[in-house]
mmCIF file of C-alpha atoms in Angstrom:
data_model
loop_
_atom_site.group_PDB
_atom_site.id
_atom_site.type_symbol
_atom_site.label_atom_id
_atom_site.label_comp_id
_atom_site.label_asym_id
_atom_site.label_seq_id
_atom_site.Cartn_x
_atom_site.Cartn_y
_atom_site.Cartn_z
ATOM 1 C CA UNK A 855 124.950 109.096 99.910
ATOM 2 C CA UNK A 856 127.761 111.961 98.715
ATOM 3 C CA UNK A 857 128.952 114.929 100.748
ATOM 4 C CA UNK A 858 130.095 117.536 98.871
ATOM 5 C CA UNK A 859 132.669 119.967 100.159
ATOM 6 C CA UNK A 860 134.249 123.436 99.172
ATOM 7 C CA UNK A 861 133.916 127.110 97.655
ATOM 8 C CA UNK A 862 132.430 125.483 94.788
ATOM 9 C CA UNK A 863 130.737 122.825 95.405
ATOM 10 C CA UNK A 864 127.898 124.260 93.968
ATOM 11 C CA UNK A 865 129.108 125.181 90.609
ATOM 12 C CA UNK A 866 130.551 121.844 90.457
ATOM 13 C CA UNK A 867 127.180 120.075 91.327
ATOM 14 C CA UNK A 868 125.160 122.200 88.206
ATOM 15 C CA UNK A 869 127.620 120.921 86.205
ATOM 16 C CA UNK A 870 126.194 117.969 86.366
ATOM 17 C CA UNK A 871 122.460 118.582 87.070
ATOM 18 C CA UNK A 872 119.638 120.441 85.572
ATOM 19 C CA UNK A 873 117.851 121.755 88.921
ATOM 20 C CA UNK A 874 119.061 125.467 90.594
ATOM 21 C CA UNK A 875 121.433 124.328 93.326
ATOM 22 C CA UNK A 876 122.207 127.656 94.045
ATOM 23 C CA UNK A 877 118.977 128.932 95.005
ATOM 24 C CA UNK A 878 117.886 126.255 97.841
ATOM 25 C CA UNK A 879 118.138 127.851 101.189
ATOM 26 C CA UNK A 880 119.922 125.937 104.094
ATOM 27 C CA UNK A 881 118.174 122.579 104.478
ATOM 28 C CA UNK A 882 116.649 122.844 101.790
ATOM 29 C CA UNK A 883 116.883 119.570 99.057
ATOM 30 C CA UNK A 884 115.313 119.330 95.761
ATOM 31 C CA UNK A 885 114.900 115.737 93.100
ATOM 32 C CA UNK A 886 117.034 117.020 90.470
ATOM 33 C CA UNK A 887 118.407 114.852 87.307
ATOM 34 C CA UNK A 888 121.644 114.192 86.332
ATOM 35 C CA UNK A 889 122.002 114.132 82.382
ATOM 36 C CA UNK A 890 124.510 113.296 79.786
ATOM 37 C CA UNK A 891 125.196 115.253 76.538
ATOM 38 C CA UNK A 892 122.077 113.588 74.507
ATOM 39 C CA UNK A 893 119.950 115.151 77.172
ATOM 40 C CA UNK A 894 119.051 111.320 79.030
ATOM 41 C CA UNK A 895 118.968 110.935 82.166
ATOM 42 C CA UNK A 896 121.757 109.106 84.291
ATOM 43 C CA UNK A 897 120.047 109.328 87.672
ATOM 44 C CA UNK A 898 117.626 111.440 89.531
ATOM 45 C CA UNK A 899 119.314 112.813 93.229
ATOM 46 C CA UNK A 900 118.007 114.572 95.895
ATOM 47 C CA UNK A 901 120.307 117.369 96.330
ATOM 48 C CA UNK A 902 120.290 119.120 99.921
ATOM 49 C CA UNK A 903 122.007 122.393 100.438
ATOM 50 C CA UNK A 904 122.810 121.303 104.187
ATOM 51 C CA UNK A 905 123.874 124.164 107.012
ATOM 52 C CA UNK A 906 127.135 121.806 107.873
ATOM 53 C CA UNK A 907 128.978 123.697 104.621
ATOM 54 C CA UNK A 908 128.220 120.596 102.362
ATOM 55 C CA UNK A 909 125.941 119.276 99.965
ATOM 56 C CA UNK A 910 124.359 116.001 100.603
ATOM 57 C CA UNK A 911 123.754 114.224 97.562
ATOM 58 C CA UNK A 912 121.314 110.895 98.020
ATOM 59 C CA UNK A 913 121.664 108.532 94.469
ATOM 60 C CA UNK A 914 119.632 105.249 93.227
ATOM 61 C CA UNK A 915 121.353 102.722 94.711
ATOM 62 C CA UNK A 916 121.236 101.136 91.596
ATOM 63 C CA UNK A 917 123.475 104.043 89.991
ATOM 64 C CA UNK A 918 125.543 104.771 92.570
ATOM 65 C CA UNK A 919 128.985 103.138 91.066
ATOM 66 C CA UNK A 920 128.506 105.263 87.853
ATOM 67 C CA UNK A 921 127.374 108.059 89.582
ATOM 68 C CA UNK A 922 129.893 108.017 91.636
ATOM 69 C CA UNK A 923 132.510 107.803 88.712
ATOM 70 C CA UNK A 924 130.961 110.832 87.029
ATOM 71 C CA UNK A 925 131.270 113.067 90.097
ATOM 72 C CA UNK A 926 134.474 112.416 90.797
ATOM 73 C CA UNK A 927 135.462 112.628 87.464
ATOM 74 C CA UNK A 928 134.054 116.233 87.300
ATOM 75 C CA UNK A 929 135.625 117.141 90.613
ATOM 76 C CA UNK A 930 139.054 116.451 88.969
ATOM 77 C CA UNK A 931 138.905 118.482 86.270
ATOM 78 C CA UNK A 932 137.703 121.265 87.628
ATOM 79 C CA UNK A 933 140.134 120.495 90.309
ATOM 80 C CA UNK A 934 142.280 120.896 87.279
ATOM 81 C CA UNK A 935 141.240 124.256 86.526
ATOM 82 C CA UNK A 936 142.162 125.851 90.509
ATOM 83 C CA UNK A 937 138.310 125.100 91.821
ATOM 84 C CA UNK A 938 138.333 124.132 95.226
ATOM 85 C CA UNK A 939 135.756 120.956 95.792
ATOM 86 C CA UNK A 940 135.805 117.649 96.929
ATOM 87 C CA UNK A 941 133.220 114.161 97.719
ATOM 88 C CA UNK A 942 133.184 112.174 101.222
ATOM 89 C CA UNK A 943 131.243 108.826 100.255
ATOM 90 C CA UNK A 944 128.707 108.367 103.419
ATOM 91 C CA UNK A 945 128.621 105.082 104.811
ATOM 92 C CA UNK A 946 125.666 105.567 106.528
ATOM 93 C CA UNK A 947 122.214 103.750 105.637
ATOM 94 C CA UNK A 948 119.124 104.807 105.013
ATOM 95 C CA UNK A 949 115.747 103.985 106.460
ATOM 96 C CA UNK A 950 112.833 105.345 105.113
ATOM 97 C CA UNK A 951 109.386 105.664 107.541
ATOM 98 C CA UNK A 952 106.557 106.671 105.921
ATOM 99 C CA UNK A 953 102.930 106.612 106.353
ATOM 100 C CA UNK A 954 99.836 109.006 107.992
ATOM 101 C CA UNK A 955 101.388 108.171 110.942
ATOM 102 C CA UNK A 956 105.201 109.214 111.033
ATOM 103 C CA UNK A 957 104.823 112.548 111.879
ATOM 104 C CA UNK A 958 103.339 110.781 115.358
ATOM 105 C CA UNK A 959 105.587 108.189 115.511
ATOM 106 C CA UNK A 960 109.103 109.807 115.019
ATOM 107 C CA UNK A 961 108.390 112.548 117.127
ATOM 108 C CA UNK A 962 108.116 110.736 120.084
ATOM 109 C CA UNK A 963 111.800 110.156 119.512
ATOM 110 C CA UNK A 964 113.234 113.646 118.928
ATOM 111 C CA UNK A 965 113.486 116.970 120.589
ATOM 112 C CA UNK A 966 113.077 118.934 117.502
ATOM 113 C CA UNK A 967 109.539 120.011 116.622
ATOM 114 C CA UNK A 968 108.086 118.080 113.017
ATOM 115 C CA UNK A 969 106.059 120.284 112.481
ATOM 116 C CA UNK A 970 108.524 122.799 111.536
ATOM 117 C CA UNK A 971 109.730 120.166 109.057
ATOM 118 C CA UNK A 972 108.594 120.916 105.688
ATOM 119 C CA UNK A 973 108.665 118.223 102.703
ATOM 120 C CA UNK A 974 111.823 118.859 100.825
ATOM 121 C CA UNK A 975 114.145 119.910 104.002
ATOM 122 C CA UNK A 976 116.260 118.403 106.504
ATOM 123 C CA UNK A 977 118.136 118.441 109.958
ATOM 124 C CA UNK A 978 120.349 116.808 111.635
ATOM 125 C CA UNK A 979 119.170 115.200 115.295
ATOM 126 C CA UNK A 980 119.246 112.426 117.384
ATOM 127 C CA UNK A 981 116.996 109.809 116.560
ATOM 128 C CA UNK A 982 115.529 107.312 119.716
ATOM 129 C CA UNK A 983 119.020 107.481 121.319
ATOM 130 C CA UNK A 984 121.302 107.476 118.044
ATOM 131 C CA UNK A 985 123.036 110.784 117.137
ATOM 132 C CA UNK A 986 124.584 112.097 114.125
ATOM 133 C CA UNK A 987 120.911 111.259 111.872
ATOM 134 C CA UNK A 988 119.443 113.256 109.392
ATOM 135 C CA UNK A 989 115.822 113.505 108.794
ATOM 136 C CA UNK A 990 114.700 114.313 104.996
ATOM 137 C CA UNK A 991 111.093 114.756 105.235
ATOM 138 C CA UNK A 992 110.657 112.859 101.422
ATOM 139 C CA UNK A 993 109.872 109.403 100.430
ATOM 140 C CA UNK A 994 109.217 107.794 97.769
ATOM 141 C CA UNK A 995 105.431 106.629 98.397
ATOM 142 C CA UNK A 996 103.704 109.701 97.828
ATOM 143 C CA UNK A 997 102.761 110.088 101.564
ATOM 144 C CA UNK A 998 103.886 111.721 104.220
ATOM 145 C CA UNK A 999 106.996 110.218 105.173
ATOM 146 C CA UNK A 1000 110.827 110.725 106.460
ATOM 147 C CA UNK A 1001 114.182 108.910 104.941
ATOM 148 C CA UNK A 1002 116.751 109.087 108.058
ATOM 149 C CA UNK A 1003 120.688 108.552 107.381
ATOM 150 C CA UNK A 1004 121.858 107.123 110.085
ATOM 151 C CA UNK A 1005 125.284 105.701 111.238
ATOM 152 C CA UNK A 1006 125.931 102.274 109.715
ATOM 153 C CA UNK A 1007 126.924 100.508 112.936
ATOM 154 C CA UNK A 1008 123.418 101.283 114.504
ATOM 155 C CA UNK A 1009 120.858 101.515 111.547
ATOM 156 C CA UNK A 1010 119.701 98.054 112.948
ATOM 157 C CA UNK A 1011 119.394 99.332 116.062
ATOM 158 C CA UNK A 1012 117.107 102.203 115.127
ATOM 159 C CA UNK A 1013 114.689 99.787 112.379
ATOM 160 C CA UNK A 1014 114.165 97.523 115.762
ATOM 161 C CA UNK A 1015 113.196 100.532 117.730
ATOM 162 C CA UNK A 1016 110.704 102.028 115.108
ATOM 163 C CA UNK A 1017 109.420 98.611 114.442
ATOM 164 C CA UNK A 1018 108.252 97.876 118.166
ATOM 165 C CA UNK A 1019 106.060 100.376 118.249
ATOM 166 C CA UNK A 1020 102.503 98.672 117.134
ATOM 167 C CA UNK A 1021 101.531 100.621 113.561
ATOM 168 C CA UNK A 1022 105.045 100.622 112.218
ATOM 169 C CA UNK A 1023 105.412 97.324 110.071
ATOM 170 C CA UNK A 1024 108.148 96.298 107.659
ATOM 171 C CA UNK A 1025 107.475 96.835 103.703
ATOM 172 C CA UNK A 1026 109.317 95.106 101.147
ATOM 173 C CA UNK A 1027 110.087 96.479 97.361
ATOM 174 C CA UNK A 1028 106.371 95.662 96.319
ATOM 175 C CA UNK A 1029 104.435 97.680 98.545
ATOM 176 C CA UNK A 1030 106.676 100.816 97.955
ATOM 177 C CA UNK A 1031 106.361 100.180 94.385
ATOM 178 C CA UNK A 1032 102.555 100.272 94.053
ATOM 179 C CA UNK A 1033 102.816 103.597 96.385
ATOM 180 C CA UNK A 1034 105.166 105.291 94.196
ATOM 181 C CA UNK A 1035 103.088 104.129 90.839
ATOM 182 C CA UNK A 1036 99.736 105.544 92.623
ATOM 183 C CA UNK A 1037 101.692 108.951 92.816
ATOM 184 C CA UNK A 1038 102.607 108.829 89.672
ATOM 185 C CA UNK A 1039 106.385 108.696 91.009
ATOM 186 C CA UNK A 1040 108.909 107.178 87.951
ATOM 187 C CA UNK A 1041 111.567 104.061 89.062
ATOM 188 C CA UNK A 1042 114.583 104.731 87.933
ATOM 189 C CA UNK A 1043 115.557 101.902 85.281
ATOM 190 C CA UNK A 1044 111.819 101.308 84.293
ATOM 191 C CA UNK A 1045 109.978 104.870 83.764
ATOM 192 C CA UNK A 1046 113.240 106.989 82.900
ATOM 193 C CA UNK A 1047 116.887 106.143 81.912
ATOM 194 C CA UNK A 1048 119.546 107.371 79.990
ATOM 195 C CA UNK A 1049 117.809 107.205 76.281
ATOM 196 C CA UNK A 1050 114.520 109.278 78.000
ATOM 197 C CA UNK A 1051 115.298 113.062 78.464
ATOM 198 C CA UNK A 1052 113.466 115.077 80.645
ATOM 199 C CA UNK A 1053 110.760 116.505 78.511
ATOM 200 C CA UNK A 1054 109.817 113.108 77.459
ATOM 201 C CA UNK A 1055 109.357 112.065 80.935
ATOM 202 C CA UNK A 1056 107.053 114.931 81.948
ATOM 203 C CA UNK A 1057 110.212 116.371 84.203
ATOM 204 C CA UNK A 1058 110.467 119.586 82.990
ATOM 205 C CA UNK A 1059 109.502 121.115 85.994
ATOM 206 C CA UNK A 1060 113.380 120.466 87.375
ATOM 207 C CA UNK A 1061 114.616 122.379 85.693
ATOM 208 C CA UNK A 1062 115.603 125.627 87.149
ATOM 209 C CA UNK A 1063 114.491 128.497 85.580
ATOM 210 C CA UNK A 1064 118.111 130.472 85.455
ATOM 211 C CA UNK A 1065 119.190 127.108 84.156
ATOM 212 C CA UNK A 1066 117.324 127.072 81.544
ATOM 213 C CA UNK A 1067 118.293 130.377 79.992
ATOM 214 C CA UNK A 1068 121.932 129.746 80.386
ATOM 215 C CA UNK A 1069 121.353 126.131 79.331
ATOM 216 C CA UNK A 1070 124.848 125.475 81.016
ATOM 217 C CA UNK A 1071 124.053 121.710 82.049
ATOM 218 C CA UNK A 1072 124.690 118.220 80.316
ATOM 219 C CA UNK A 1073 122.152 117.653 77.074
ATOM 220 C CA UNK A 1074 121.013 121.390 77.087
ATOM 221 C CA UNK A 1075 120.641 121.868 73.838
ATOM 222 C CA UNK A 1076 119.042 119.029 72.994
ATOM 223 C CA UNK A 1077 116.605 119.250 75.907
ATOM 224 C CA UNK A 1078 115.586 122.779 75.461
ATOM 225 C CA UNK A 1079 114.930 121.990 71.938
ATOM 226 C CA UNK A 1080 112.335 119.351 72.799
ATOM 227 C CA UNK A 1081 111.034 122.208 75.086
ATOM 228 C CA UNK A 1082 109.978 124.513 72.240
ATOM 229 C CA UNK A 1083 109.604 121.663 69.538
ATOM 230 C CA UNK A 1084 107.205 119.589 71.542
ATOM 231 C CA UNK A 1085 108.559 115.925 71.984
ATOM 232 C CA UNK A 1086 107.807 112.844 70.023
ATOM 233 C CA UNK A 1087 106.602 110.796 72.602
ATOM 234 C CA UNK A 1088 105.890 111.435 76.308
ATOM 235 C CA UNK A 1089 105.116 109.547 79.633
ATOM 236 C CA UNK A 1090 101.588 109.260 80.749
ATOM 237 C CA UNK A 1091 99.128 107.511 82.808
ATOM 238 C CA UNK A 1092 96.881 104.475 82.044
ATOM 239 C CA UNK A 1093 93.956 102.658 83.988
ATOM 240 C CA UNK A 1094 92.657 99.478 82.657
ATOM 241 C CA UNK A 1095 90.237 96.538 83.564
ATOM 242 C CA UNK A 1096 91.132 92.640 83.065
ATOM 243 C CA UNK A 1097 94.412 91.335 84.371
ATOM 244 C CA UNK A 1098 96.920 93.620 85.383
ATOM 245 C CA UNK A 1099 99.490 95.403 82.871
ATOM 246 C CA UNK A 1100 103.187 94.722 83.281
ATOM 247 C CA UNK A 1101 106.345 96.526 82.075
ATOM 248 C CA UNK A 1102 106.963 96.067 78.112
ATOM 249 C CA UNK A 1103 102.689 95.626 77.392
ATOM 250 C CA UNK A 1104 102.579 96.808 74.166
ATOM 251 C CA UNK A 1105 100.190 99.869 74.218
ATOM 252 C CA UNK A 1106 97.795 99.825 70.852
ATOM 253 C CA UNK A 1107 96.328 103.150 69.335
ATOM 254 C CA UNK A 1108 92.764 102.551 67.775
ATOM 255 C CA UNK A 1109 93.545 100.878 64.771
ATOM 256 C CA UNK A 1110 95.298 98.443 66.298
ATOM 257 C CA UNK A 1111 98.773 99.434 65.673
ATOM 258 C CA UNK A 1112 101.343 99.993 68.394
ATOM 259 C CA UNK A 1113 101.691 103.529 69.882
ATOM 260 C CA UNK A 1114 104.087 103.088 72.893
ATOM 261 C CA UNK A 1115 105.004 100.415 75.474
ATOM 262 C CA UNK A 1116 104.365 100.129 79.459
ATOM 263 C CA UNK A 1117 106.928 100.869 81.843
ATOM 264 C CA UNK A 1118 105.385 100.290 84.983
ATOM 265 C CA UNK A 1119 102.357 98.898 86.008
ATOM 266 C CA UNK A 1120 100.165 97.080 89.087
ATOM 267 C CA UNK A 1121 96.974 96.705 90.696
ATOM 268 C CA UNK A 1122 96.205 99.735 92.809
ATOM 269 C CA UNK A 1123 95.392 98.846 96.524
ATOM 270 C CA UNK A 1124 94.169 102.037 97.458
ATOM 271 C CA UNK A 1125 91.751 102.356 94.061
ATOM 272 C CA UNK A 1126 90.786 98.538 93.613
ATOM 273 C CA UNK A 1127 91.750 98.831 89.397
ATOM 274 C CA UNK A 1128 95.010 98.586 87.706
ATOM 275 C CA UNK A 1129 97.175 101.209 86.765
ATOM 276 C CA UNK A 1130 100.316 101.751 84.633
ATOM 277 C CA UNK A 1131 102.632 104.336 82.868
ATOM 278 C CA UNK A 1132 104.475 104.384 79.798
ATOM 279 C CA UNK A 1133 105.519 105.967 76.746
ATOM 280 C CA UNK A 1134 103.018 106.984 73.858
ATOM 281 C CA UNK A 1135 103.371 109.310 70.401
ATOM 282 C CA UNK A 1136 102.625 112.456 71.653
ATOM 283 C CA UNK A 1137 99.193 112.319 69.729
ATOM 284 C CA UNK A 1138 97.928 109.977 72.244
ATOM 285 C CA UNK A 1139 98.769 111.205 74.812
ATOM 286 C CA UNK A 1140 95.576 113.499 76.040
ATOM 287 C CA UNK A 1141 93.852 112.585 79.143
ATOM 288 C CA UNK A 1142 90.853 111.034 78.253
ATOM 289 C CA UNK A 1143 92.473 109.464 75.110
ATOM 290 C CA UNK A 1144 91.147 105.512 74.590
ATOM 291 C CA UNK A 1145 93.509 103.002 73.971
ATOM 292 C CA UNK A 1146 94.441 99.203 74.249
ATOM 293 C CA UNK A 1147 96.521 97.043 75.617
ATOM 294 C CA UNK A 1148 98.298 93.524 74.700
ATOM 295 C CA UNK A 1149 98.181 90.997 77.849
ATOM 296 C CA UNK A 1150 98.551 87.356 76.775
ATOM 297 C CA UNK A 1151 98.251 88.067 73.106
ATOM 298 C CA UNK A 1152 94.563 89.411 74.054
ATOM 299 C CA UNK A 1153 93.515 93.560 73.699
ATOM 300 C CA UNK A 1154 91.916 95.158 76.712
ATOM 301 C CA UNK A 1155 90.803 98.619 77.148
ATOM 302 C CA UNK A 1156 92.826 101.088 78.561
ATOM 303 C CA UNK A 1157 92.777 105.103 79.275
ATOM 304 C CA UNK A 1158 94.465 108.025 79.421
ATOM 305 C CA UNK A 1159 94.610 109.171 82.967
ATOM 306 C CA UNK A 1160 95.933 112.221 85.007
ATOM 307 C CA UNK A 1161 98.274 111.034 87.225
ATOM 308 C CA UNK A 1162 98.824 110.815 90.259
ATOM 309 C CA UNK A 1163 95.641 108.432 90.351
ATOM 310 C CA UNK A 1164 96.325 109.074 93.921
ATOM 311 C CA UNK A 1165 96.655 111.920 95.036
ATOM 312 C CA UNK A 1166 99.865 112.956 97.214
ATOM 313 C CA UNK A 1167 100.016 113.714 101.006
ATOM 314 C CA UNK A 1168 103.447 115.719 100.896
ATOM 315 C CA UNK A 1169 103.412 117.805 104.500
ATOM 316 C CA UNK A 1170 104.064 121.630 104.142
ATOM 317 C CA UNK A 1171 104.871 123.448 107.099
ATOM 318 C CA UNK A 1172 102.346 126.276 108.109
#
């Protein structure tokens, strides 16, 4: 977790990123990606436009050192150039509650009203006793859910609290992966990286409009290209029966020859089949399309699917 401080902060952050900082309105966040000249992606971020005269920047924890070394490597040079901006590293953790019942659950410990919380924005509040938190009303489950920074010294504190009251239960790295692959959500390291550019991954849809036009962020060119041209190859959903598909299945077309490779993949709880994604030629790549996959040397049937196979409970203010 980043701060981001100064007269041009945002500037400096769509520098970086493909998604229209300027245009969020106070507490207002958005998943934008961070890209390098050969249009890849480094990292996707939620960036919040927070009304404490900062950005909040939230990374992978998996990418946070090189992040980290990119940002403040941009900061210095345009430092360089008399812009006024500058990163506070938060040392805060991050608990994420989510679930049909959080809305419920959390309010019982905070005097602001949820329901004025809509997915995508923020506040800061005082969380079952512990000041200084801020509630993001995201997740990465595809449900209804909250990720609360909170003050390293009592983040403990706070998980005991929410996990004494009866429905709130502990979920390791499993669980939230099968929630995130049912919303058709992409991991970081497995479904997107620094060789896949946006169109590829079906992520067009962060990028800002204004951005686009002045095509003033990392890998523009190259991006926007694949915009008009159409990629080669692009994400997409699969459902199959037999055993379950893992990462690097080789996906068949229907002669037999290989068409693209799984990047993630599980048996869905909530649908009782298994699901995956991956990369195919762009020729298979039509919902509906038959195809096959390789598990244990031996070809089972798999399809084309619309994702999310599940579909999303994202909460919208009224």
């Amino acid at each position: 977790q980043t701060r981001v401080y100064g007269r041009d902060r945002v500037r400096f952050m769509e520098s970086l990123v493909v998604g229209d900082i300027a245009e969020l309105k106070l507490g207002q966040g958005t998943l934008t990606l961070l890209t390098n000249e050969r249009g890849g992606i480094v990292d996707d971020l939620i960036v919040t436009n927070t009304s404490e005269d900062h950005l909040y920047v939230v990374s992978n924890a998996g990418c946070a050192d090189k992040d980290l070394a990119i940002m403040r490597g941009r900061a210095a040079e345009l430092r360089g150039t008399g812009a006024d901006v500058h990163l506070e590293v938060s040392d805060n953790a991050l608990l994420a509650l989510q679930g049909p019942s959080m809305a419920r659950v959390l309010q019982a410990g905070l005097s602001d009203d949820l329901a004025k919380l809509s997915f995508m924005n923020s506040i800061t509040t005082t969380v079952f006793g512990v000041p200084g938190c801020r509630v993001t009303r995201c997740g990465y489950t595809g449900e209804d859910g909250v990720e609360i920074s909170v003050p390293a010294g009592r983040a403990v504190e706070l998980a005991e609290q929410l996990l004494g009251v009866p429905e709130v239960w502990p979920a390791g790295l499993a669980a939230r992966d099968s929630l995130r692959l049912e919303a058709g959500l992409c991991l970081y390291g497995n479904d997107i990286d620094e060789t896949t550019t946006p169109a590829e991954a079906g992520l067009l849809w962060t990028l800002g409009k204004r951005r686009r036009t002045a095509m003033d962020f990392p890998g523009a060119a190259i991006i926007m290209a694949q915009v008009k041209e159409k990629p080669k190859r692009k994400r997409v959903g699969l459902t199959s029966v037999g055993p379950p598909i893992r990462p690097h299945t080789a996906i068949l077309g229907p002669e037999g020859t290989p068409v693209g490779t799984v990047t993630s993949g599980c048996p869905s709880p909530s649908l009782g089949k298994n699901i995956a994604m991956g990369y195919v030629e762009a020729a298979h790549s039509r919902a509906g399309t038959a195809l096959t996959v390789e598990v244990r040397k031996k070809q089972h049937p798999a399809l084309v699917t619309k994702m999310p196979f599940v579909p999303t409970q994202y909460y919208m203010a009224k």
